[in-house]
Amino acid sequence: PEAWTVVEEPIDLHGAIRSGSDQDTIVIDCVTLWVSNLMVERSDAEILSMIDTVVDSIANRSGETIIVSNEVGDGVVPMHPVGRRFRDLQGRANQRFASAAEKAYLVVAGRALRLQDANDVV
């Protein structure tokens, strides 16, 4: 909608989050593209640190944050080392965002499956 503010930030997601009001609802679409952008010039340790910074900044907001990400580890192990690196980093990003979230869903074919922490399954 016209009332929405759109910020396109390929690298500094933390800065983009901080640029808005703490009460705003933010939609981050998508973590997968952000991680792939970071892979161009950053080490795995730097990327994981940036992910943790973004997760912390979201956790400290009072507004709602909706995160869109892709599940890339649900198929064949990539043959190329860069593909495996991407799959592993994306998986770690998804784990970190989901563990900090109040709710997490896996959406397949338009159907949403609520994810539970393994420690909460009875």
mmCIF file of the C-alpha atoms, coordinates in Angstrom:
data_MODEL
# 
_entry.id   MODEL 
# 
loop_
_atom_site.group_PDB 
_atom_site.id 
_atom_site.type_symbol 
_atom_site.label_atom_id 
_atom_site.label_alt_id 
_atom_site.label_comp_id 
_atom_site.label_asym_id 
_atom_site.label_entity_id 
_atom_site.label_seq_id 
_atom_site.pdbx_PDB_ins_code 
_atom_site.Cartn_x 
_atom_site.Cartn_y 
_atom_site.Cartn_z 
_atom_site.occupancy 
_atom_site.B_iso_or_equiv 
_atom_site.pdbx_formal_charge 
_atom_site.auth_seq_id 
_atom_site.auth_comp_id 
_atom_site.auth_asym_id 
_atom_site.auth_atom_id 
_atom_site.pdbx_PDB_model_num 
ATOM 1   C CA . PRO A 1 1   ? 0.000  0.000   0.000  1.00 0.00 ? 1   PRO A CA 1 
ATOM 2   C CA . GLU A 1 2   ? 1.049  3.622   -0.573 1.00 0.00 ? 2   GLU A CA 1 
ATOM 3   C CA . ALA A 1 3   ? 1.108  4.235   3.182  1.00 0.00 ? 3   ALA A CA 1 
ATOM 4   C CA . TRP A 1 4   ? 3.931  1.738   3.657  1.00 0.00 ? 4   TRP A CA 1 
ATOM 5   C CA . THR A 1 5   ? 7.516  2.869   3.722  1.00 0.00 ? 5   THR A CA 1 
ATOM 6   C CA . VAL A 1 6   ? 9.794  0.613   1.697  1.00 0.00 ? 6   VAL A CA 1 
ATOM 7   C CA . VAL A 1 7   ? 13.496 0.461   2.504  1.00 0.00 ? 7   VAL A CA 1 
ATOM 8   C CA . GLU A 1 8   ? 15.711 -1.562  0.195  1.00 0.00 ? 8   GLU A CA 1 
ATOM 9   C CA . GLU A 1 9   ? 18.902 -2.365  2.086  1.00 0.00 ? 9   GLU A CA 1 
ATOM 10  C CA . PRO A 1 10  ? 21.097 -5.151  0.696  1.00 0.00 ? 10  PRO A CA 1 
ATOM 11  C CA . ILE A 1 11  ? 23.761 -5.159  3.468  1.00 0.00 ? 11  ILE A CA 1 
ATOM 12  C CA . ASP A 1 12  ? 23.083 -2.966  6.527  1.00 0.00 ? 12  ASP A CA 1 
ATOM 13  C CA . LEU A 1 13  ? 19.877 -4.588  7.754  1.00 0.00 ? 13  LEU A CA 1 
ATOM 14  C CA . HIS A 1 14  ? 20.628 -3.527  11.335 1.00 0.00 ? 14  HIS A CA 1 
ATOM 15  C CA . GLY A 1 15  ? 20.854 0.126   10.221 1.00 0.00 ? 15  GLY A CA 1 
ATOM 16  C CA . ALA A 1 16  ? 17.611 -0.161  8.260  1.00 0.00 ? 16  ALA A CA 1 
ATOM 17  C CA . ILE A 1 17  ? 15.818 -1.563  11.304 1.00 0.00 ? 17  ILE A CA 1 
ATOM 18  C CA . ARG A 1 18  ? 17.162 1.226   13.512 1.00 0.00 ? 18  ARG A CA 1 
ATOM 19  C CA . SER A 1 19  ? 16.115 3.911   10.991 1.00 0.00 ? 19  SER A CA 1 
ATOM 20  C CA . GLY A 1 20  ? 12.414 3.342   11.657 1.00 0.00 ? 20  GLY A CA 1 
ATOM 21  C CA . SER A 1 21  ? 10.283 3.950   14.698 1.00 0.00 ? 21  SER A CA 1 
ATOM 22  C CA . ASP A 1 22  ? 10.572 1.378   17.473 1.00 0.00 ? 22  ASP A CA 1 
ATOM 23  C CA . GLN A 1 23  ? 6.772  0.935   17.335 1.00 0.00 ? 23  GLN A CA 1 
ATOM 24  C CA . ASP A 1 24  ? 6.560  0.346   13.575 1.00 0.00 ? 24  ASP A CA 1 
ATOM 25  C CA . THR A 1 25  ? 5.715  -3.059  12.184 1.00 0.00 ? 25  THR A CA 1 
ATOM 26  C CA . ILE A 1 26  ? 8.620  -4.198  10.034 1.00 0.00 ? 26  ILE A CA 1 
ATOM 27  C CA . VAL A 1 27  ? 8.543  -6.851  7.327  1.00 0.00 ? 27  VAL A CA 1 
ATOM 28  C CA . ILE A 1 28  ? 11.982 -8.188  6.398  1.00 0.00 ? 28  ILE A CA 1 
ATOM 29  C CA . ASP A 1 29  ? 11.745 -9.855  3.004  1.00 0.00 ? 29  ASP A CA 1 
ATOM 30  C CA . CYS A 1 30  ? 13.967 -11.745 2.769  1.00 0.00 ? 30  CYS A CA 1 
ATOM 31  C CA . VAL A 1 31  ? 16.780 -13.025 4.975  1.00 0.00 ? 31  VAL A CA 1 
ATOM 32  C CA . THR A 1 32  ? 17.890 -15.425 2.230  1.00 0.00 ? 32  THR A CA 1 
ATOM 33  C CA . LEU A 1 33  ? 18.829 -12.640 -0.183 1.00 0.00 ? 33  LEU A CA 1 
ATOM 34  C CA . TRP A 1 34  ? 20.499 -10.671 2.634  1.00 0.00 ? 34  TRP A CA 1 
ATOM 35  C CA . VAL A 1 35  ? 22.701 -13.648 3.588  1.00 0.00 ? 35  VAL A CA 1 
ATOM 36  C CA . SER A 1 36  ? 23.680 -14.219 -0.047 1.00 0.00 ? 36  SER A CA 1 
ATOM 37  C CA . ASN A 1 37  ? 24.625 -10.516 -0.353 1.00 0.00 ? 37  ASN A CA 1 
ATOM 38  C CA . LEU A 1 38  ? 26.788 -10.761 2.758  1.00 0.00 ? 38  LEU A CA 1 
ATOM 39  C CA . MET A 1 39  ? 28.639 -13.790 1.394  1.00 0.00 ? 39  MET A CA 1 
ATOM 40  C CA . VAL A 1 40  ? 30.236 -11.704 -1.354 1.00 0.00 ? 40  VAL A CA 1 
ATOM 41  C CA . GLU A 1 41  ? 32.724 -9.904  0.899  1.00 0.00 ? 41  GLU A CA 1 
ATOM 42  C CA . ARG A 1 42  ? 32.382 -11.273 4.426  1.00 0.00 ? 42  ARG A CA 1 
ATOM 43  C CA . SER A 1 43  ? 33.626 -14.273 6.340  1.00 0.00 ? 43  SER A CA 1 
ATOM 44  C CA . ASP A 1 44  ? 31.278 -16.754 7.978  1.00 0.00 ? 44  ASP A CA 1 
ATOM 45  C CA . ALA A 1 45  ? 32.182 -15.354 11.405 1.00 0.00 ? 45  ALA A CA 1 
ATOM 46  C CA . GLU A 1 46  ? 31.330 -11.806 10.277 1.00 0.00 ? 46  GLU A CA 1 
ATOM 47  C CA . ILE A 1 47  ? 28.027 -12.952 8.797  1.00 0.00 ? 47  ILE A CA 1 
ATOM 48  C CA . LEU A 1 48  ? 27.026 -14.852 11.931 1.00 0.00 ? 48  LEU A CA 1 
ATOM 49  C CA . SER A 1 49  ? 27.906 -11.797 14.020 1.00 0.00 ? 49  SER A CA 1 
ATOM 50  C CA . MET A 1 50  ? 25.751 -9.593  11.778 1.00 0.00 ? 50  MET A CA 1 
ATOM 51  C CA . ILE A 1 51  ? 22.882 -12.080 12.080 1.00 0.00 ? 51  ILE A CA 1 
ATOM 52  C CA . ASP A 1 52  ? 23.169 -11.997 15.884 1.00 0.00 ? 52  ASP A CA 1 
ATOM 53  C CA . THR A 1 53  ? 23.189 -8.175  15.835 1.00 0.00 ? 53  THR A CA 1 
ATOM 54  C CA . VAL A 1 54  ? 20.005 -8.093  13.756 1.00 0.00 ? 54  VAL A CA 1 
ATOM 55  C CA . VAL A 1 55  ? 18.315 -10.735 15.935 1.00 0.00 ? 55  VAL A CA 1 
ATOM 56  C CA . ASP A 1 56  ? 19.179 -8.693  19.050 1.00 0.00 ? 56  ASP A CA 1 
ATOM 57  C CA . SER A 1 57  ? 17.942 -5.435  17.507 1.00 0.00 ? 57  SER A CA 1 
ATOM 58  C CA . ILE A 1 58  ? 14.640 -7.090  16.604 1.00 0.00 ? 58  ILE A CA 1 
ATOM 59  C CA . ALA A 1 59  ? 14.289 -8.603  20.091 1.00 0.00 ? 59  ALA A CA 1 
ATOM 60  C CA . ASN A 1 60  ? 14.699 -5.151  21.624 1.00 0.00 ? 60  ASN A CA 1 
ATOM 61  C CA . ARG A 1 61  ? 11.978 -3.507  19.518 1.00 0.00 ? 61  ARG A CA 1 
ATOM 62  C CA . SER A 1 62  ? 8.473  -2.993  20.843 1.00 0.00 ? 62  SER A CA 1 
ATOM 63  C CA . GLY A 1 63  ? 6.909  -3.136  17.374 1.00 0.00 ? 63  GLY A CA 1 
ATOM 64  C CA . GLU A 1 64  ? 6.106  -6.336  15.538 1.00 0.00 ? 64  GLU A CA 1 
ATOM 65  C CA . THR A 1 65  ? 8.687  -7.799  13.164 1.00 0.00 ? 65  THR A CA 1 
ATOM 66  C CA . ILE A 1 66  ? 7.770  -10.286 10.465 1.00 0.00 ? 66  ILE A CA 1 
ATOM 67  C CA . ILE A 1 67  ? 10.655 -12.144 8.857  1.00 0.00 ? 67  ILE A CA 1 
ATOM 68  C CA . VAL A 1 68  ? 10.509 -13.997 5.553  1.00 0.00 ? 68  VAL A CA 1 
ATOM 69  C CA . SER A 1 69  ? 13.190 -16.543 4.782  1.00 0.00 ? 69  SER A CA 1 
ATOM 70  C CA . ASN A 1 70  ? 13.673 -19.598 2.591  1.00 0.00 ? 70  ASN A CA 1 
ATOM 71  C CA . GLU A 1 71  ? 14.421 -23.123 3.736  1.00 0.00 ? 71  GLU A CA 1 
ATOM 72  C CA . VAL A 1 72  ? 17.398 -24.112 1.611  1.00 0.00 ? 72  VAL A CA 1 
ATOM 73  C CA . GLY A 1 73  ? 18.582 -27.218 3.473  1.00 0.00 ? 73  GLY A CA 1 
ATOM 74  C CA . ASP A 1 74  ? 15.634 -29.457 2.703  1.00 0.00 ? 74  ASP A CA 1 
ATOM 75  C CA . GLY A 1 75  ? 17.065 -31.099 -0.388 1.00 0.00 ? 75  GLY A CA 1 
ATOM 76  C CA . VAL A 1 76  ? 20.194 -32.530 -1.892 1.00 0.00 ? 76  VAL A CA 1 
ATOM 77  C CA . VAL A 1 77  ? 23.529 -31.381 -0.446 1.00 0.00 ? 77  VAL A CA 1 
ATOM 78  C CA . PRO A 1 78  ? 24.995 -28.889 -2.963 1.00 0.00 ? 78  PRO A CA 1 
ATOM 79  C CA . MET A 1 79  ? 28.007 -30.207 -4.889 1.00 0.00 ? 79  MET A CA 1 
ATOM 80  C CA . HIS A 1 80  ? 29.826 -26.864 -4.987 1.00 0.00 ? 80  HIS A CA 1 
ATOM 81  C CA . PRO A 1 81  ? 31.540 -25.517 -1.833 1.00 0.00 ? 81  PRO A CA 1 
ATOM 82  C CA . VAL A 1 82  ? 29.884 -22.095 -2.278 1.00 0.00 ? 82  VAL A CA 1 
ATOM 83  C CA . GLY A 1 83  ? 26.465 -23.758 -2.400 1.00 0.00 ? 83  GLY A CA 1 
ATOM 84  C CA . ARG A 1 84  ? 27.209 -25.719 0.764  1.00 0.00 ? 84  ARG A CA 1 
ATOM 85  C CA . ARG A 1 85  ? 28.488 -22.564 2.485  1.00 0.00 ? 85  ARG A CA 1 
ATOM 86  C CA . PHE A 1 86  ? 25.292 -20.712 1.540  1.00 0.00 ? 86  PHE A CA 1 
ATOM 87  C CA . ARG A 1 87  ? 23.067 -23.580 2.692  1.00 0.00 ? 87  ARG A CA 1 
ATOM 88  C CA . ASP A 1 88  ? 24.865 -23.783 6.040  1.00 0.00 ? 88  ASP A CA 1 
ATOM 89  C CA . LEU A 1 89  ? 24.868 -20.019 6.687  1.00 0.00 ? 89  LEU A CA 1 
ATOM 90  C CA . GLN A 1 90  ? 21.205 -19.733 5.699  1.00 0.00 ? 90  GLN A CA 1 
ATOM 91  C CA . GLY A 1 91  ? 20.333 -22.620 8.004  1.00 0.00 ? 91  GLY A CA 1 
ATOM 92  C CA . ARG A 1 92  ? 22.140 -20.953 10.900 1.00 0.00 ? 92  ARG A CA 1 
ATOM 93  C CA . ALA A 1 93  ? 20.362 -17.673 10.160 1.00 0.00 ? 93  ALA A CA 1 
ATOM 94  C CA . ASN A 1 94  ? 16.980 -19.417 10.132 1.00 0.00 ? 94  ASN A CA 1 
ATOM 95  C CA . GLN A 1 95  ? 17.766 -21.171 13.420 1.00 0.00 ? 95  GLN A CA 1 
ATOM 96  C CA . ARG A 1 96  ? 18.803 -17.936 15.113 1.00 0.00 ? 96  ARG A CA 1 
ATOM 97  C CA . PHE A 1 97  ? 15.801 -15.942 13.906 1.00 0.00 ? 97  PHE A CA 1 
ATOM 98  C CA . ALA A 1 98  ? 13.361 -18.748 14.752 1.00 0.00 ? 98  ALA A CA 1 
ATOM 99  C CA . SER A 1 99  ? 14.811 -19.314 18.227 1.00 0.00 ? 99  SER A CA 1 
ATOM 100 C CA . ALA A 1 100 ? 14.312 -15.632 19.067 1.00 0.00 ? 100 ALA A CA 1 
ATOM 101 C CA . ALA A 1 101 ? 10.797 -15.491 17.587 1.00 0.00 ? 101 ALA A CA 1 
ATOM 102 C CA . GLU A 1 102 ? 7.552  -15.726 19.509 1.00 0.00 ? 102 GLU A CA 1 
ATOM 103 C CA . LYS A 1 103 ? 6.113  -17.760 16.619 1.00 0.00 ? 103 LYS A CA 1 
ATOM 104 C CA . ALA A 1 104 ? 7.648  -19.446 13.592 1.00 0.00 ? 104 ALA A CA 1 
ATOM 105 C CA . TYR A 1 105 ? 5.913  -21.058 10.630 1.00 0.00 ? 105 TYR A CA 1 
ATOM 106 C CA . LEU A 1 106 ? 6.994  -23.204 7.715  1.00 0.00 ? 106 LEU A CA 1 
ATOM 107 C CA . VAL A 1 107 ? 4.808  -22.429 4.702  1.00 0.00 ? 107 VAL A CA 1 
ATOM 108 C CA . VAL A 1 108 ? 4.513  -25.025 1.950  1.00 0.00 ? 108 VAL A CA 1 
ATOM 109 C CA . ALA A 1 109 ? 2.027  -24.889 -0.918 1.00 0.00 ? 109 ALA A CA 1 
ATOM 110 C CA . GLY A 1 110 ? 0.148  -22.086 0.796  1.00 0.00 ? 110 GLY A CA 1 
ATOM 111 C CA . ARG A 1 111 ? -0.217 -24.052 4.029  1.00 0.00 ? 111 ARG A CA 1 
ATOM 112 C CA . ALA A 1 112 ? 1.367  -22.881 7.277  1.00 0.00 ? 112 ALA A CA 1 
ATOM 113 C CA . LEU A 1 113 ? 2.784  -25.304 9.810  1.00 0.00 ? 113 LEU A CA 1 
ATOM 114 C CA . ARG A 1 114 ? 3.524  -23.822 13.226 1.00 0.00 ? 114 ARG A CA 1 
ATOM 115 C CA . LEU A 1 115 ? 7.025  -24.800 14.365 1.00 0.00 ? 115 LEU A CA 1 
ATOM 116 C CA . GLN A 1 116 ? 7.696  -25.772 17.961 1.00 0.00 ? 116 GLN A CA 1 
ATOM 117 C CA . ASP A 1 117 ? 10.947 -25.770 19.863 1.00 0.00 ? 117 ASP A CA 1 
ATOM 118 C CA . ALA A 1 118 ? 12.126 -29.374 20.197 1.00 0.00 ? 118 ALA A CA 1 
ATOM 119 C CA . ASN A 1 119 ? 12.267 -28.892 23.980 1.00 0.00 ? 119 ASN A CA 1 
ATOM 120 C CA . ASP A 1 120 ? 8.544  -27.999 24.049 1.00 0.00 ? 120 ASP A CA 1 
ATOM 121 C CA . VAL A 1 121 ? 7.306  -31.105 22.209 1.00 0.00 ? 121 VAL A CA 1 
ATOM 122 C CA . VAL A 1 122 ? 5.518  -33.473 24.567 1.00 0.00 ? 122 VAL A CA 1 
# 
